[in-house]
Amino acid sequence: MPPSIKIAPSILSCDLGNLNNEIKSIENEIDMIHVDVMDGHFVPNITMGPCIVENIKSKKEIDCHLMIENPEKYIESFAKAGADIINFHFEATKDPLKLIHQIKSLGKKAGITIKPKTDVKVLDPYLKELDMILVMSVEPGFSGQSFMENSLSKIKYLRSKAPNLDIQIDGGINDQTAELAKKAGANVLVSASYIFKAKDRIEAIKKLKE
Ligand code: DX5
Ligand code: ZN
C-alpha cells in the first residue's frame, strides 16, 4: 500500500503576523505544517528561523524545509524549537549521511530535498535511511511560481524504488498539478499560495486531496 495523501501547507504565504490563527483556519484539514527556512545565501530570499517554529501552537507535525547553507549548524536549534521533520538540501552539504544521522540522533524524522536541476539518482544511496524525500517543482526561494513538469519523472523513479516512503512535492501545487503529482507517486503535497490565497481554503485543500 503506497502511503496516504498528506497535505502540508507552507506558511510562507499566510499572514505571518497572525500565524496561529492562520494555522487554525485550516488545521483540521491538514497533516503537517511546512516551514520554509531561507538564509539569503543558499537562496536569494530570507524568511524564518527557529523562533518562528517555537511560536507555532499546533499538534500537527512541523516540517522544516531548510534552504540554507551549512545546515549542520542549525539542525539542533530547529529540533529544539519543535520541528518534527527536518529536510535539508542535497546541494547544501558534502555529507548527507552525517546530517541524516544528526537529525535522527535528535529523535526527528530526516528528509533530503533536491532542486529542479539535480539528478534524482544522487538520492539512491540514502533512500533506506530517510523518512522523506522532497522533490522541488520550482527553483527554491519564492512562493507563487509555476510548476516544473520535470519533477514528475523524478517522482516516478523514486516511487518505483521506495514504495513506502513519504515523497513530497513542493512548488506550484494547485488542484491540477496535484493531480499530476499524485499520479506520478507523490503523497505529500506542499502548497503555499494556492491554499492561503484561496477564497475558500478548506475547499482548496479538499480539491488537493480528491
Ligand atoms: C519555495 C518553497 C515552497 C513555496 C511554495 O522555495 O520551498 O514551499 O513556499 O509556494 P507555492 O505553493 O506558492 O508554489
Ligand atoms: Zn518548501
JSON list of N, CA and C in Angstrom, two decimals, residues 147-182:
[
{"chain": "A", "resi": 147, "resn": "PHE", "atom": "N", "xyz": [4.69, 25.51, -11.73]},
{"chain": "A", "resi": 147, "resn": "PHE", "atom": "CA", "xyz": [5.10, 24.11, -11.57]},
{"chain": "A", "resi": 147, "resn": "PHE", "atom": "C", "xyz": [6.00, 23.65, -12.72]},
{"chain": "A", "resi": 148, "resn": "MET", "atom": "N", "xyz": [7.10, 22.98, -12.39]},
{"chain": "A", "resi": 148, "resn": "MET", "atom": "CA", "xyz": [8.00, 22.45, -13.43]},
{"chain": "A", "resi": 148, "resn": "MET", "atom": "C", "xyz": [7.75, 20.95, -13.60]},
{"chain": "A", "resi": 149, "resn": "GLU", "atom": "N", "xyz": [7.37, 20.57, -14.82]},
{"chain": "A", "resi": 149, "resn": "GLU", "atom": "CA", "xyz": [6.94, 19.18, -15.03]},
{"chain": "A", "resi": 149, "resn": "GLU", "atom": "C", "xyz": [8.07, 18.17, -14.98]},
{"chain": "A", "resi": 150, "resn": "ASN", "atom": "N", "xyz": [9.32, 18.62, -15.05]},
{"chain": "A", "resi": 150, "resn": "ASN", "atom": "CA", "xyz": [10.42, 17.65, -14.97]},
{"chain": "A", "resi": 150, "resn": "ASN", "atom": "C", "xyz": [10.48, 16.97, -13.59]},
{"chain": "A", "resi": 151, "resn": "SER", "atom": "N", "xyz": [9.74, 17.52, -12.64]},
{"chain": "A", "resi": 151, "resn": "SER", "atom": "CA", "xyz": [9.70, 16.87, -11.32]},
{"chain": "A", "resi": 151, "resn": "SER", "atom": "C", "xyz": [8.96, 15.53, -11.37]},
{"chain": "A", "resi": 152, "resn": "LEU", "atom": "N", "xyz": [8.07, 15.37, -12.35]},
{"chain": "A", "resi": 152, "resn": "LEU", "atom": "CA", "xyz": [7.21, 14.19, -12.35]},
{"chain": "A", "resi": 152, "resn": "LEU", "atom": "C", "xyz": [7.99, 12.89, -12.61]},
{"chain": "A", "resi": 153, "resn": "SER", "atom": "N", "xyz": [8.95, 12.95, -13.54]},
{"chain": "A", "resi": 153, "resn": "SER", "atom": "CA", "xyz": [9.71, 11.73, -13.81]},
{"chain": "A", "resi": 153, "resn": "SER", "atom": "C", "xyz": [10.59, 11.36, -12.60]},
{"chain": "A", "resi": 154, "resn": "LYS", "atom": "N", "xyz": [11.03, 12.37, -11.85]},
{"chain": "A", "resi": 154, "resn": "LYS", "atom": "CA", "xyz": [11.82, 12.10, -10.64]},
{"chain": "A", "resi": 154, "resn": "LYS", "atom": "C", "xyz": [10.96, 11.38, -9.61]},
{"chain": "A", "resi": 155, "resn": "ILE", "atom": "N", "xyz": [9.74, 11.86, -9.48]},
{"chain": "A", "resi": 155, "resn": "ILE", "atom": "CA", "xyz": [8.83, 11.24, -8.51]},
{"chain": "A", "resi": 155, "resn": "ILE", "atom": "C", "xyz": [8.54, 9.79, -8.91]},
{"chain": "A", "resi": 156, "resn": "LYS", "atom": "N", "xyz": [8.30, 9.58, -10.19]},
{"chain": "A", "resi": 156, "resn": "LYS", "atom": "CA", "xyz": [8.02, 8.21, -10.66]},
{"chain": "A", "resi": 156, "resn": "LYS", "atom": "C", "xyz": [9.18, 7.29, -10.34]},
{"chain": "A", "resi": 157, "resn": "TYR", "atom": "N", "xyz": [10.37, 7.76, -10.60]},
{"chain": "A", "resi": 157, "resn": "TYR", "atom": "CA", "xyz": [11.58, 6.98, -10.33]},
{"chain": "A", "resi": 157, "resn": "TYR", "atom": "C", "xyz": [11.67, 6.65, -8.84]},
{"chain": "A", "resi": 158, "resn": "LEU", "atom": "N", "xyz": [11.47, 7.65, -8.00]},
{"chain": "A", "resi": 158, "resn": "LEU", "atom": "CA", "xyz": [11.60, 7.44, -6.55]},
{"chain": "A", "resi": 158, "resn": "LEU", "atom": "C", "xyz": [10.52, 6.49, -6.04]},
{"chain": "A", "resi": 159, "resn": "ARG", "atom": "N", "xyz": [9.31, 6.65, -6.55]},
{"chain": "A", "resi": 159, "resn": "ARG", "atom": "CA", "xyz": [8.23, 5.77, -6.07]},
{"chain": "A", "resi": 159, "resn": "ARG", "atom": "C", "xyz": [8.51, 4.32, -6.46]},
{"chain": "A", "resi": 160, "resn": "SER", "atom": "N", "xyz": [9.11, 4.11, -7.64]},
{"chain": "A", "resi": 160, "resn": "SER", "atom": "CA", "xyz": [9.42, 2.74, -8.04]},
{"chain": "A", "resi": 160, "resn": "SER", "atom": "C", "xyz": [10.50, 2.14, -7.13]},
{"chain": "A", "resi": 161, "resn": "LYS", "atom": "N", "xyz": [11.38, 2.96, -6.64]},
{"chain": "A", "resi": 161, "resn": "LYS", "atom": "CA", "xyz": [12.46, 2.47, -5.78]},
{"chain": "A", "resi": 161, "resn": "LYS", "atom": "C", "xyz": [12.05, 2.39, -4.32]},
{"chain": "A", "resi": 162, "resn": "ALA", "atom": "N", "xyz": [11.11, 3.23, -3.91]},
{"chain": "A", "resi": 162, "resn": "ALA", "atom": "CA", "xyz": [10.75, 3.32, -2.48]},
{"chain": "A", "resi": 162, "resn": "ALA", "atom": "C", "xyz": [9.23, 3.37, -2.33]},
{"chain": "A", "resi": 163, "resn": "PRO", "atom": "N", "xyz": [8.60, 2.20, -2.41]},
{"chain": "A", "resi": 163, "resn": "PRO", "atom": "CA", "xyz": [7.13, 2.17, -2.43]},
{"chain": "A", "resi": 163, "resn": "PRO", "atom": "C", "xyz": [6.47, 2.74, -1.18]},
{"chain": "A", "resi": 164, "resn": "ASN", "atom": "N", "xyz": [7.16, 2.70, -0.04]},
{"chain": "A", "resi": 164, "resn": "ASN", "atom": "CA", "xyz": [6.51, 3.12, 1.21]},
{"chain": "A", "resi": 164, "resn": "ASN", "atom": "C", "xyz": [6.98, 4.46, 1.76]},
{"chain": "A", "resi": 165, "resn": "LEU", "atom": "N", "xyz": [7.89, 5.10, 1.06]},
{"chain": "A", "resi": 165, "resn": "LEU", "atom": "CA", "xyz": [8.48, 6.34, 1.58]},
{"chain": "A", "resi": 165, "resn": "LEU", "atom": "C", "xyz": [7.54, 7.54, 1.37]},
{"chain": "A", "resi": 166, "resn": "ASP", "atom": "N", "xyz": [7.57, 8.50, 2.30]},
{"chain": "A", "resi": 166, "resn": "ASP", "atom": "CA", "xyz": [6.85, 9.76, 2.07]},
{"chain": "A", "resi": 166, "resn": "ASP", "atom": "C", "xyz": [7.60, 10.55, 1.00]},
{"chain": "A", "resi": 167, "resn": "ILE", "atom": "N", "xyz": [6.96, 10.77, -0.14]},
{"chain": "A", "resi": 167, "resn": "ILE", "atom": "CA", "xyz": [7.57, 11.55, -1.22]},
{"chain": "A", "resi": 167, "resn": "ILE", "atom": "C", "xyz": [6.77, 12.85, -1.35]},
{"chain": "A", "resi": 168, "resn": "GLN", "atom": "N", "xyz": [7.47, 13.94, -1.08]},
{"chain": "A", "resi": 168, "resn": "GLN", "atom": "CA", "xyz": [6.84, 15.25, -1.00]},
{"chain": "A", "resi": 168, "resn": "GLN", "atom": "C", "xyz": [7.18, 16.04, -2.26]},
{"chain": "A", "resi": 169, "resn": "ILE", "atom": "N", "xyz": [6.22, 16.82, -2.71]},
{"chain": "A", "resi": 169, "resn": "ILE", "atom": "CA", "xyz": [6.48, 17.71, -3.85]},
{"chain": "A", "resi": 169, "resn": "ILE", "atom": "C", "xyz": [6.15, 19.13, -3.41]},
{"chain": "A", "resi": 170, "resn": "ASP", "atom": "N", "xyz": [6.97, 20.09, -3.88]},
{"chain": "A", "resi": 170, "resn": "ASP", "atom": "CA", "xyz": [6.87, 21.45, -3.35]},
{"chain": "A", "resi": 170, "resn": "ASP", "atom": "C", "xyz": [7.14, 22.45, -4.47]},
{"chain": "A", "resi": 171, "resn": "GLY", "atom": "N", "xyz": [6.14, 23.30, -4.73]},
{"chain": "A", "resi": 171, "resn": "GLY", "atom": "CA", "xyz": [6.29, 24.38, -5.70]},
{"chain": "A", "resi": 171, "resn": "GLY", "atom": "C", "xyz": [5.24, 24.33, -6.79]},
{"chain": "A", "resi": 172, "resn": "GLY", "atom": "N", "xyz": [4.40, 25.35, -6.85]},
{"chain": "A", "resi": 172, "resn": "GLY", "atom": "CA", "xyz": [3.39, 25.43, -7.92]},
{"chain": "A", "resi": 172, "resn": "GLY", "atom": "C", "xyz": [2.29, 24.39, -7.82]},
{"chain": "A", "resi": 173, "resn": "ILE", "atom": "N", "xyz": [2.03, 23.91, -6.61]},
{"chain": "A", "resi": 173, "resn": "ILE", "atom": "CA", "xyz": [0.97, 22.88, -6.47]},
{"chain": "A", "resi": 173, "resn": "ILE", "atom": "C", "xyz": [-0.40, 23.56, -6.35]},
{"chain": "A", "resi": 174, "resn": "ASN", "atom": "N", "xyz": [-1.30, 23.14, -7.25]},
{"chain": "A", "resi": 174, "resn": "ASN", "atom": "CA", "xyz": [-2.71, 23.55, -7.19]},
{"chain": "A", "resi": 174, "resn": "ASN", "atom": "C", "xyz": [-3.55, 22.31, -7.51]},
{"chain": "A", "resi": 175, "resn": "ASP", "atom": "N", "xyz": [-4.85, 22.47, -7.68]},
{"chain": "A", "resi": 175, "resn": "ASP", "atom": "CA", "xyz": [-5.68, 21.26, -7.88]},
{"chain": "A", "resi": 175, "resn": "ASP", "atom": "C", "xyz": [-5.25, 20.47, -9.13]},
{"chain": "A", "resi": 176, "resn": "GLN", "atom": "N", "xyz": [-4.80, 21.19, -10.17]},
{"chain": "A", "resi": 176, "resn": "GLN", "atom": "CA", "xyz": [-4.41, 20.47, -11.40]},
{"chain": "A", "resi": 176, "resn": "GLN", "atom": "C", "xyz": [-3.03, 19.81, -11.31]},
{"chain": "A", "resi": 177, "resn": "THR", "atom": "N", "xyz": [-2.06, 20.56, -10.81]},
{"chain": "A", "resi": 177, "resn": "THR", "atom": "CA", "xyz": [-0.71, 19.98, -10.72]},
{"chain": "A", "resi": 177, "resn": "THR", "atom": "C", "xyz": [-0.66, 18.90, -9.63]},
{"chain": "A", "resi": 178, "resn": "ALA", "atom": "N", "xyz": [-1.51, 19.03, -8.61]},
{"chain": "A", "resi": 178, "resn": "ALA", "atom": "CA", "xyz": [-1.57, 17.99, -7.57]},
{"chain": "A", "resi": 178, "resn": "ALA", "atom": "C", "xyz": [-1.98, 16.65, -8.18]},
{"chain": "A", "resi": 179, "resn": "GLU", "atom": "N", "xyz": [-2.90, 16.73, -9.09]},
{"chain": "A", "resi": 179, "resn": "GLU", "atom": "CA", "xyz": [-3.38, 15.52, -9.78]},
{"chain": "A", "resi": 179, "resn": "GLU", "atom": "C", "xyz": [-2.20, 14.81, -10.48]},
{"chain": "A", "resi": 180, "resn": "LEU", "atom": "N", "xyz": [-1.40, 15.59, -11.20]},
{"chain": "A", "resi": 180, "resn": "LEU", "atom": "CA", "xyz": [-0.23, 15.03, -11.91]},
{"chain": "A", "resi": 180, "resn": "LEU", "atom": "C", "xyz": [0.77, 14.44, -10.92]},
{"chain": "A", "resi": 181, "resn": "ALA", "atom": "N", "xyz": [1.00, 15.19, -9.83]},
{"chain": "A", "resi": 181, "resn": "ALA", "atom": "CA", "xyz": [2.00, 14.76, -8.84]},
{"chain": "A", "resi": 181, "resn": "ALA", "atom": "C", "xyz": [1.56, 13.45, -8.18]},
{"chain": "A", "resi": 182, "resn": "LYS", "atom": "N", "xyz": [0.28, 13.35, -7.84]},
{"chain": "A", "resi": 182, "resn": "LYS", "atom": "CA", "xyz": [-0.22, 12.13, -7.19]},
{"chain": "A", "resi": 182, "resn": "LYS", "atom": "C", "xyz": [-0.13, 10.95, -8.15]}
]
